[in-house]
XYZ file of C-alpha atoms in Angstrom:
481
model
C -49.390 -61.768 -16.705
C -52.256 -63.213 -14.629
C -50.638 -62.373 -11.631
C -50.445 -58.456 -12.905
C -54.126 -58.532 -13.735
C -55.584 -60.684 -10.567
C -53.347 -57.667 -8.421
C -54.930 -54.937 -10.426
C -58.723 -56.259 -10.318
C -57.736 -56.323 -6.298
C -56.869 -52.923 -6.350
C -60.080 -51.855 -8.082
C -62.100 -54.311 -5.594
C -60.742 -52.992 -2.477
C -61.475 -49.067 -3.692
C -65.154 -49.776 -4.256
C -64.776 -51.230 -0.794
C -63.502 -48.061 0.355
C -66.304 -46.243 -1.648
C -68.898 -48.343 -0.297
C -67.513 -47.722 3.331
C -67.780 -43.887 3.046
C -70.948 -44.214 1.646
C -71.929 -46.262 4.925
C -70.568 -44.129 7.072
C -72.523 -41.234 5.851
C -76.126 -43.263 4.744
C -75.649 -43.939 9.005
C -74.776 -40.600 10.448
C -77.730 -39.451 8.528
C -79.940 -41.910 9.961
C -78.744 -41.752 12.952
C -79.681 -37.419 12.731
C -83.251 -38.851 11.887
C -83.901 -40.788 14.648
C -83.092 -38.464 16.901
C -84.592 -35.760 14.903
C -88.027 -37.865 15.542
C -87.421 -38.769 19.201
C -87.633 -34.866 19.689
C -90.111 -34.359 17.785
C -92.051 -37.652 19.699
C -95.195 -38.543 17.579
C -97.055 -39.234 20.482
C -96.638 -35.833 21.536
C -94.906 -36.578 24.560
C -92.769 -33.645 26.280
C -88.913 -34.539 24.772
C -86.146 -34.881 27.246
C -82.624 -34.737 27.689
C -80.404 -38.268 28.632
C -80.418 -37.239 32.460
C -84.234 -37.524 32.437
C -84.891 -33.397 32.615
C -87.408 -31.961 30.196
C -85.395 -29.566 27.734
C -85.752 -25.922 28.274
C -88.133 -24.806 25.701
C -90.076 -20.592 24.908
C -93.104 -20.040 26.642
C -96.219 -21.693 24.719
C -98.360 -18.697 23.166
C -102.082 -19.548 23.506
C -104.727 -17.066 21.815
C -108.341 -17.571 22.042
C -110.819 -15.711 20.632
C -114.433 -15.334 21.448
C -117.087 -15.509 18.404
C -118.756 -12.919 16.992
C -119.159 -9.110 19.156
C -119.977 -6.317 18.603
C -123.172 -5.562 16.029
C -122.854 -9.373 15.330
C -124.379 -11.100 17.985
C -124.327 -14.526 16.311
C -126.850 -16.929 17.338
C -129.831 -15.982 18.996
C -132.505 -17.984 20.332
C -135.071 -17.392 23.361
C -132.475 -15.226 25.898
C -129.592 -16.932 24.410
C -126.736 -14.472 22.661
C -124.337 -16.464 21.561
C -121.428 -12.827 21.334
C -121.963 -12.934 25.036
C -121.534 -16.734 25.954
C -118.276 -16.950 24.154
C -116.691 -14.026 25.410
C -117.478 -15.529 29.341
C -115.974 -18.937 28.038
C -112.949 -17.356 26.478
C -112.523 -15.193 29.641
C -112.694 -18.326 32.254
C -110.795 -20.597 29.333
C -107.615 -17.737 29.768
C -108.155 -17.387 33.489
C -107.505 -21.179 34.254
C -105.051 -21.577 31.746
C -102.917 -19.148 33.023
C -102.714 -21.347 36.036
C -100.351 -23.349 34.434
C -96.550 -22.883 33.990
C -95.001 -21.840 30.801
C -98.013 -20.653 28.885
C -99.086 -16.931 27.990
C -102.259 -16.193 27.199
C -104.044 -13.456 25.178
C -108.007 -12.788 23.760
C -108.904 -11.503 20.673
C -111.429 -9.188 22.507
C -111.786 -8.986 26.292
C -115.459 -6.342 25.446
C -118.534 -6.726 23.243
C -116.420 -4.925 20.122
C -116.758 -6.084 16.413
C -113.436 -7.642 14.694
C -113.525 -8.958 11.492
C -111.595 -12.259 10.969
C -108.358 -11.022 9.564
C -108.195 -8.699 12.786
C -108.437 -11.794 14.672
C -105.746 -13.942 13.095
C -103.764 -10.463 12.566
C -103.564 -9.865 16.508
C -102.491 -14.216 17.384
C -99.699 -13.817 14.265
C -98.558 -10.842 16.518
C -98.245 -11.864 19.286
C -96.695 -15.561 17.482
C -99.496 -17.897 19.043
C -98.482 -21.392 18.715
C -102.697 -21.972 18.131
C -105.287 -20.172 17.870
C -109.052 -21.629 19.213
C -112.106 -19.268 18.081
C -115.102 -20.191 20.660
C -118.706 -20.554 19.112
C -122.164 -22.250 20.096
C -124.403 -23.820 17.526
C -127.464 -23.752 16.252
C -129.435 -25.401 13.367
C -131.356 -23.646 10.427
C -134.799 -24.822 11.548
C -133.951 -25.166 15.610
C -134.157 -28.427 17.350
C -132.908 -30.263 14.433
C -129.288 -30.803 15.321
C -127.257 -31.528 18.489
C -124.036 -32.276 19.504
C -120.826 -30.835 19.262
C -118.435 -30.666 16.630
C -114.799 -29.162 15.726
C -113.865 -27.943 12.265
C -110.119 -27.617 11.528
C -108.275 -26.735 8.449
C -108.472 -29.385 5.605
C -104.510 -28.600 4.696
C -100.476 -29.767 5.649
C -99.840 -29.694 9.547
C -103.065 -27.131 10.234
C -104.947 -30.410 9.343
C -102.672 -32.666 11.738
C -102.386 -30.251 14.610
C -105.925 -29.281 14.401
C -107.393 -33.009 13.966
C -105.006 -33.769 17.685
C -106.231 -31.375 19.325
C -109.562 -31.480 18.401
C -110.067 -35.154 19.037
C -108.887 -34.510 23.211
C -111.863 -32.126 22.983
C -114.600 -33.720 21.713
C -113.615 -36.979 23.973
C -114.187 -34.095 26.438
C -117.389 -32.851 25.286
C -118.374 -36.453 25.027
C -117.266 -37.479 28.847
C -119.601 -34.353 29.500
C -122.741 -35.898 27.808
C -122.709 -34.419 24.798
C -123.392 -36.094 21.605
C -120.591 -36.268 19.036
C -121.006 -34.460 15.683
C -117.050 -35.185 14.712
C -113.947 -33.606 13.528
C -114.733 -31.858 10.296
C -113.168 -30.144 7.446
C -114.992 -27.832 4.895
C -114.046 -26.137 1.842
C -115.650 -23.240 -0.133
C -116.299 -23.291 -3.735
C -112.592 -22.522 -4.370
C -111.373 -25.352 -2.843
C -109.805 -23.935 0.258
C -110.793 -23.737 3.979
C -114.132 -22.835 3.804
C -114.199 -21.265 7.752
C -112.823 -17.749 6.949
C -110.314 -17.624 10.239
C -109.587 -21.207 9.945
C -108.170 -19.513 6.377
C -106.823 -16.594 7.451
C -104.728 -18.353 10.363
C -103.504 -20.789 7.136
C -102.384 -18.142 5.147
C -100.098 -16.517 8.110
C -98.696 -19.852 9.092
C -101.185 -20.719 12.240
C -103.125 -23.510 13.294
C -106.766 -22.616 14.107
C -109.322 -24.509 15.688
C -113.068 -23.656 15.280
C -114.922 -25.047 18.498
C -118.764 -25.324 18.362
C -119.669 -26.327 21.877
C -123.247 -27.095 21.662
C -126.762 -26.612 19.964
C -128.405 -24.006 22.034
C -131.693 -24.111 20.339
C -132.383 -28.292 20.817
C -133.666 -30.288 24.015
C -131.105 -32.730 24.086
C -128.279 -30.095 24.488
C -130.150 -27.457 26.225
C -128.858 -28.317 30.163
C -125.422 -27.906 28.974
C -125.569 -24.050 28.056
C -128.707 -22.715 30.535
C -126.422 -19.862 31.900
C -123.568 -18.512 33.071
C -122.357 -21.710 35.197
C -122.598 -24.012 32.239
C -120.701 -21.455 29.955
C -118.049 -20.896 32.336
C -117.340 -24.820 33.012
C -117.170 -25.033 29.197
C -114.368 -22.720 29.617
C -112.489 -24.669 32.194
C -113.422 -27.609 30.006
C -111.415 -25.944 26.903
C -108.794 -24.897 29.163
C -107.891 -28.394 30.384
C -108.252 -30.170 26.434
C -105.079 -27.298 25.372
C -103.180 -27.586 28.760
C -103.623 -31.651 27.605
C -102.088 -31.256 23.995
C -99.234 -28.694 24.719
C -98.416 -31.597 27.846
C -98.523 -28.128 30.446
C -98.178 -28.253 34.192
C -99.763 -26.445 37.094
C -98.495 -26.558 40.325
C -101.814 -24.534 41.621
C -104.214 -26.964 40.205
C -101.922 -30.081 40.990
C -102.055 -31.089 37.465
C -99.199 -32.765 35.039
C -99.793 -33.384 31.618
C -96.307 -33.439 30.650
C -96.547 -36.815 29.917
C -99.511 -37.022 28.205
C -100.465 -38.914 25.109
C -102.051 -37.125 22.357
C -102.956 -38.985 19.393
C -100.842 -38.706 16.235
C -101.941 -37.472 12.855
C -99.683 -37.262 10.060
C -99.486 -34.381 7.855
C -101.515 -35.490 4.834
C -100.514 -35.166 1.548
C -103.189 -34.264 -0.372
C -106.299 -31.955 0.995
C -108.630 -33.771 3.735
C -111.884 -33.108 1.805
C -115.160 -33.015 3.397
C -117.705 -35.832 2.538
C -119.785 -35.116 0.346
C -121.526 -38.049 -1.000
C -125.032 -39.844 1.149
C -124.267 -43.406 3.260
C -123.301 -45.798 0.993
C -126.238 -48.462 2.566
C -129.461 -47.990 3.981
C -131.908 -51.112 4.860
C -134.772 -52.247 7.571
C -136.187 -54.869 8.481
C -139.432 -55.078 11.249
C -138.468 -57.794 13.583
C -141.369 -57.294 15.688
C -145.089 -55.609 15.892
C -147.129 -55.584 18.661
C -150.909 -55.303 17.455
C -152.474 -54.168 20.990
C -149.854 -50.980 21.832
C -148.740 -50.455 18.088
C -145.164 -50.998 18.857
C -142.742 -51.772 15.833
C -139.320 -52.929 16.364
C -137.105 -52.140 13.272
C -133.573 -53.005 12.373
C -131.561 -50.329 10.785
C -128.152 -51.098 8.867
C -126.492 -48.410 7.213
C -122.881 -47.300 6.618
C -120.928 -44.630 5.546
C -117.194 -45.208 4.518
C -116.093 -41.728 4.710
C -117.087 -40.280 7.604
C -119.692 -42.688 9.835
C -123.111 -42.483 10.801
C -124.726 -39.894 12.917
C -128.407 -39.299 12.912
C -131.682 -41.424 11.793
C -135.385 -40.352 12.076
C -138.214 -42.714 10.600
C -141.645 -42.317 9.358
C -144.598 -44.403 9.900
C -146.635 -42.938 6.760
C -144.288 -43.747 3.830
C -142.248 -40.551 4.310
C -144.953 -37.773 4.373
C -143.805 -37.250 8.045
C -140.812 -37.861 9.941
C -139.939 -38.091 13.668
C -136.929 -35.587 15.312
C -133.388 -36.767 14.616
C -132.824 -39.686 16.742
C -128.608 -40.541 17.976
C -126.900 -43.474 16.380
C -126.418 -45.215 19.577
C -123.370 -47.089 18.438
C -121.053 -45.495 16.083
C -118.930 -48.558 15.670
C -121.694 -50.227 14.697
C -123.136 -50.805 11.466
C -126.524 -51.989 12.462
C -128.795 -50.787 15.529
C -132.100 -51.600 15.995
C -135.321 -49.145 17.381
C -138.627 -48.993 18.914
C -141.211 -46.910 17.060
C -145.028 -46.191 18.252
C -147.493 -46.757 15.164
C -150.620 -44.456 15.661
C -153.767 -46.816 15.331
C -156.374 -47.138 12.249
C -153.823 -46.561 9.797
C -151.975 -49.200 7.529
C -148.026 -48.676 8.279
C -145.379 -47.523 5.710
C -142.151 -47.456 7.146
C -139.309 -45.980 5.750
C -136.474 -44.775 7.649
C -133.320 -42.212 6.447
C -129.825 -42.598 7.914
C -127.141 -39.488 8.091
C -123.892 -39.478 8.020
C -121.256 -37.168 9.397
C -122.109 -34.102 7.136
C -125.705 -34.940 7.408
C -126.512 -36.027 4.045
C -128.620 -39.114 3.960
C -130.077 -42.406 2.602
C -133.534 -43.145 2.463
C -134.394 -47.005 2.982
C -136.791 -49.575 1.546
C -140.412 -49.439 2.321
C -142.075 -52.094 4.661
C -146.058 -52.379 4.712
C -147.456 -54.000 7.558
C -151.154 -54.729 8.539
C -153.287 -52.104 10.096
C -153.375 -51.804 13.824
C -156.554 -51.298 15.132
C -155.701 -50.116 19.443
C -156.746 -47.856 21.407
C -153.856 -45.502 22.534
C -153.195 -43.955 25.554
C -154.718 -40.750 25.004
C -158.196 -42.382 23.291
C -158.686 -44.280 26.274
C -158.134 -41.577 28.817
C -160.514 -39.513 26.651
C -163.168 -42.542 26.832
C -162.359 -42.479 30.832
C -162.652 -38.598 31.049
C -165.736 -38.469 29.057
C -167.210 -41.264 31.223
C -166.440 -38.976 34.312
C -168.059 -36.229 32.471
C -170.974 -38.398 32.547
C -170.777 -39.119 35.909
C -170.697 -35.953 37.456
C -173.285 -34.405 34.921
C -175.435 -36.821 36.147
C -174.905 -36.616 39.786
C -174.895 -32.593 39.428
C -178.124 -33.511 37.795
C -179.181 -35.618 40.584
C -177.937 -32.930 42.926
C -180.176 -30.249 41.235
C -183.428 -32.416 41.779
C -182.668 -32.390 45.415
C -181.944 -29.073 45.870
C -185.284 -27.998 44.037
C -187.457 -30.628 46.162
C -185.958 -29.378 49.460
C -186.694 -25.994 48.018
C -190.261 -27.095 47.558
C -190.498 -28.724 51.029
C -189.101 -25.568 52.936
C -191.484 -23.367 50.591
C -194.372 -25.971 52.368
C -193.181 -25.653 55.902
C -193.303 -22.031 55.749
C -196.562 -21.748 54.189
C -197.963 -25.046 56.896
C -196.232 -24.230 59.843
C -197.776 -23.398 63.466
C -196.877 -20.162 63.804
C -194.879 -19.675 67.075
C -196.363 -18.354 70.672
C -195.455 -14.813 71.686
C -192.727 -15.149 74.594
C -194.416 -14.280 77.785
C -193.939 -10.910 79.809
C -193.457 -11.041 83.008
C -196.619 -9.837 84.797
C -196.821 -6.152 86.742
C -199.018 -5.069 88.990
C -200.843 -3.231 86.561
C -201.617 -6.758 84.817
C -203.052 -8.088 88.686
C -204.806 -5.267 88.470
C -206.692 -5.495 85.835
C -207.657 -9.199 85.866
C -209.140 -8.526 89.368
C -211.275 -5.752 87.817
C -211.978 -8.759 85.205
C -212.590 -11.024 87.320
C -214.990 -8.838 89.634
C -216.641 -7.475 86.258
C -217.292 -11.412 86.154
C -218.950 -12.644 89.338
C -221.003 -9.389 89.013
C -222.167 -10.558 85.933
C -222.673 -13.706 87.128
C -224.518 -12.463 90.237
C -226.520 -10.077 88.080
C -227.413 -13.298 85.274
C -228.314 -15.496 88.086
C -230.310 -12.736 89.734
C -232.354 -12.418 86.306
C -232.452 -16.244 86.441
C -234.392 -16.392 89.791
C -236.873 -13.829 89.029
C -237.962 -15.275 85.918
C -238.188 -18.364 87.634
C -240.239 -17.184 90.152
C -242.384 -15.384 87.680
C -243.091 -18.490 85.635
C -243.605 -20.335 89.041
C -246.306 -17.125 89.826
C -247.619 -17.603 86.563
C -248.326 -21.710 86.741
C -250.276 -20.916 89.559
C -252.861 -18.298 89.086
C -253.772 -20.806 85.657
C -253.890 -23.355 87.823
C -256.613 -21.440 90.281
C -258.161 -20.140 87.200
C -258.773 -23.811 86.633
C -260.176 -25.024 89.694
C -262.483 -22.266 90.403
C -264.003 -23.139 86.615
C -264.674 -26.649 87.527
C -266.505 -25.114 91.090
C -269.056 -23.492 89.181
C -269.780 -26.326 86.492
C -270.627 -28.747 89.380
């Protein structure tokens, strides 16, 4: 009786064995389809390959890029700057060096200055089965020189979100190598919660990943050397060209380029929707670690943070926030504290305050910090003391000149009026001149003979005259005796 029911327990144990087993067998088959399921479909985005080391044969990759804006809608405009124009040169150098590469076709949304509306767009890349679509654009801000970077928006939803977000983020390492400043990977929704971008949408809605590039701020300083003209808009092209031959791992013999093996980084499909931030830095605080009374120089430590989507910006004020300087970088974006050098203007009591943005450029305003009144002279007070002093100067020694000029004036006048007036250059005599000074000169010893002539006979007649008185005389004394 035991016997009997220890056999039949056996039984029983040995067929959940044998349940068990099957069970096994299958649980690791299927496993054993996922792995390899997810070494094709490598993470890392590395090109997959077959076990004697040769890539599998795969379709042509289907590339579509399309230029912003044409047509009537020029886009951005600022000094000679139309933005229509400066994507459709990018696009057209983007395609051209792309299709240097093997295993890639290529296509543009518009190859003219035409208008398209964005369903046009996305319509033409689902027909021709684009494996992405990138839409070209350059930036500007509302007010100009406000904003600068770059930035990338991408669709906040499933695998558009995950494709978008890798290749995005081997762009704007590009754009940053380049020297431009980092405005992030962004999503944005409208007020019905979906992509707020209307091609980023439209590509969504028939199945496509679209990436929205903005390149650059063409209206601010800081980005301005990047897009001055055709060269610049062109190398942006070849600069797009190599970030999408990086992420679909392409190879071109002509350029000498492999990217077959190259790692992209990996973003899982999210489950929910990537919102946008919307909410200011979560902390905002200074400190003045330094002040320099004779050049107004403050030194101020700035910690803020933002757990959503970073820092990005700061600008301060001096004045308690009446005023504030231009945007200003975050210099380290790992960093949750960075300190600055700010120039207080003199005679005033400084009230600084400083506001820190984040990714979507909302912001924090800080504490307030009085400090003493700086009384310096800056540089432009005392080169305006220097250049009135040589104002001074050279009135006075114009001045000076003046009285110098008006008492050699004076003396000249004198000299003219004083001056021994010059002898008449002599002629050269003629005979004519000999001439007449002989006649002169015989008129002359006539007169002369003729004057001493007259001389003698009036000496003689005084003589005469002496001496008949003198007889008269002595014959009057005769006849008295």
């Amino acid at each position: 009786m035991r016997f009997s029911f220890f056999g039949i327990w056996r039984s029983k144990i040995k067929i959940w064995f044998g349940i068990l087993a099957i069970f096994f067998g299958i649980f690791s088959s299927a496993f054993y389809a996922v792995a390899q399921e997810v070494e094709y479909d490598d993470p890392e985005g590395n090109a997959s390959e077959a076990q004697d080391g040769q890539a599998l044969p795969a379709e042509d990759i289907i590339i579509v890029i399309d230029p912003g804006h044409g047509g009537d809608q020029e886009g951005g405009m600022y000094d000679s700057f139309v933005e229509k124009d400066m994507t459709l040169i990018t696009a057209k150098v983007m395609k051209e060096e792309l299709e240097k590469y093997e295993g890639v076709k290529v296509y543009l949304t518009r190859d003219d200055d035409r208008k398209m509306t964005l369903e046009e767009r996305v319509d033409y890349a689902r027909s021709v089965n684009a494996d992405m679509l990138f839409c070209l654009h350059y930036n500007l801000s509302r007010d100009h020189n406000t904003l600068f970077g770059a930035e990338c928006w991408v669709s906040a939803f499933e695998r558009y979100y995950s494709e978008g977000y890798s290749f995005a983020d081997i762009e704007i390492n590009a754009l940053e190598n380049l020297g431009l400043y980092s405005r992030g990977i962004k999503t944005r929704l409208n007020d019905d919660g979906i992509d707020y971008y209307g091609i980023i949408r439209h590509a969504r809605e028939q199945d496509l990943t679209c990436v929205l590039i903005e390149h650059c701020h063409m209206d601010h300083a800081n980005d301005r050397p990047f897009c001055e003209g055709r060269e610049q808009w062109e190398a942006f092209g070849r600069l797009d060209a190599d970030c999408a031959a990086k992420y679909f791992h392409l190879r071109s013999e002509k350029l000498g380029t492999d990217y077959r093996n190259y790692q992209t980084l990996y973003v899982p499909i999210p489950e929910g929707v990537m919102r946008p931030d919307s909410t200011e830095p979560d902390v905002c605080m200074i400190e003045v670690t330094r002040q320099e009374a004779e050049t107004g120089m403050i030194t101020v430590s700035l910690a803020a943070a933002d757990y959503d989507s970073g820092m990005l910006y700061y600008d301060y004020s001096y004045d308690g926030g009446e005023t504030f300087s231009t945007r200003l970088a975050w210099t380290d974006k790992a960093a949750d504290t960075i300190t600055f050098t700010m120039q207080v203007p003199p005679h005033i009591i400084p009230q600084i305050v400083v506001r820190a943005y984040n990714g979507y450029d909302l912001y924090t305003t800080s504490n307030l910090v009085t400090l003493p009144s700086m009384d310096y002279k800056t540089e432009e007070e005392i080169a305006a003391e220097l250049a009135e002093k040589e104002a001074l100067a050279a009135a006075a020694k114009a001045e000076e000149a003046k009285r110098v000029q008006e008492l050699d004036a004076d003396q000249k006048n004198y000299v003219e009026i004083h001056r021994t007036p010059k002898a008449e250059p002599e002629n050269t005599p003629t005979v004519s001149d000999f001439l007449k000074i002989c006649l002169i000169c015989a008129l002359l010893v006539i007169g002369a003979a003729l004057s001493a002539t007259l001389v003698l006979k009036k000496s003689k007649r005084r003589k005469g005259r002496k001496r008949r008185k003198r007889r008269k005389l002595d014959k009057g004394d005769g006849e008295h005796s």
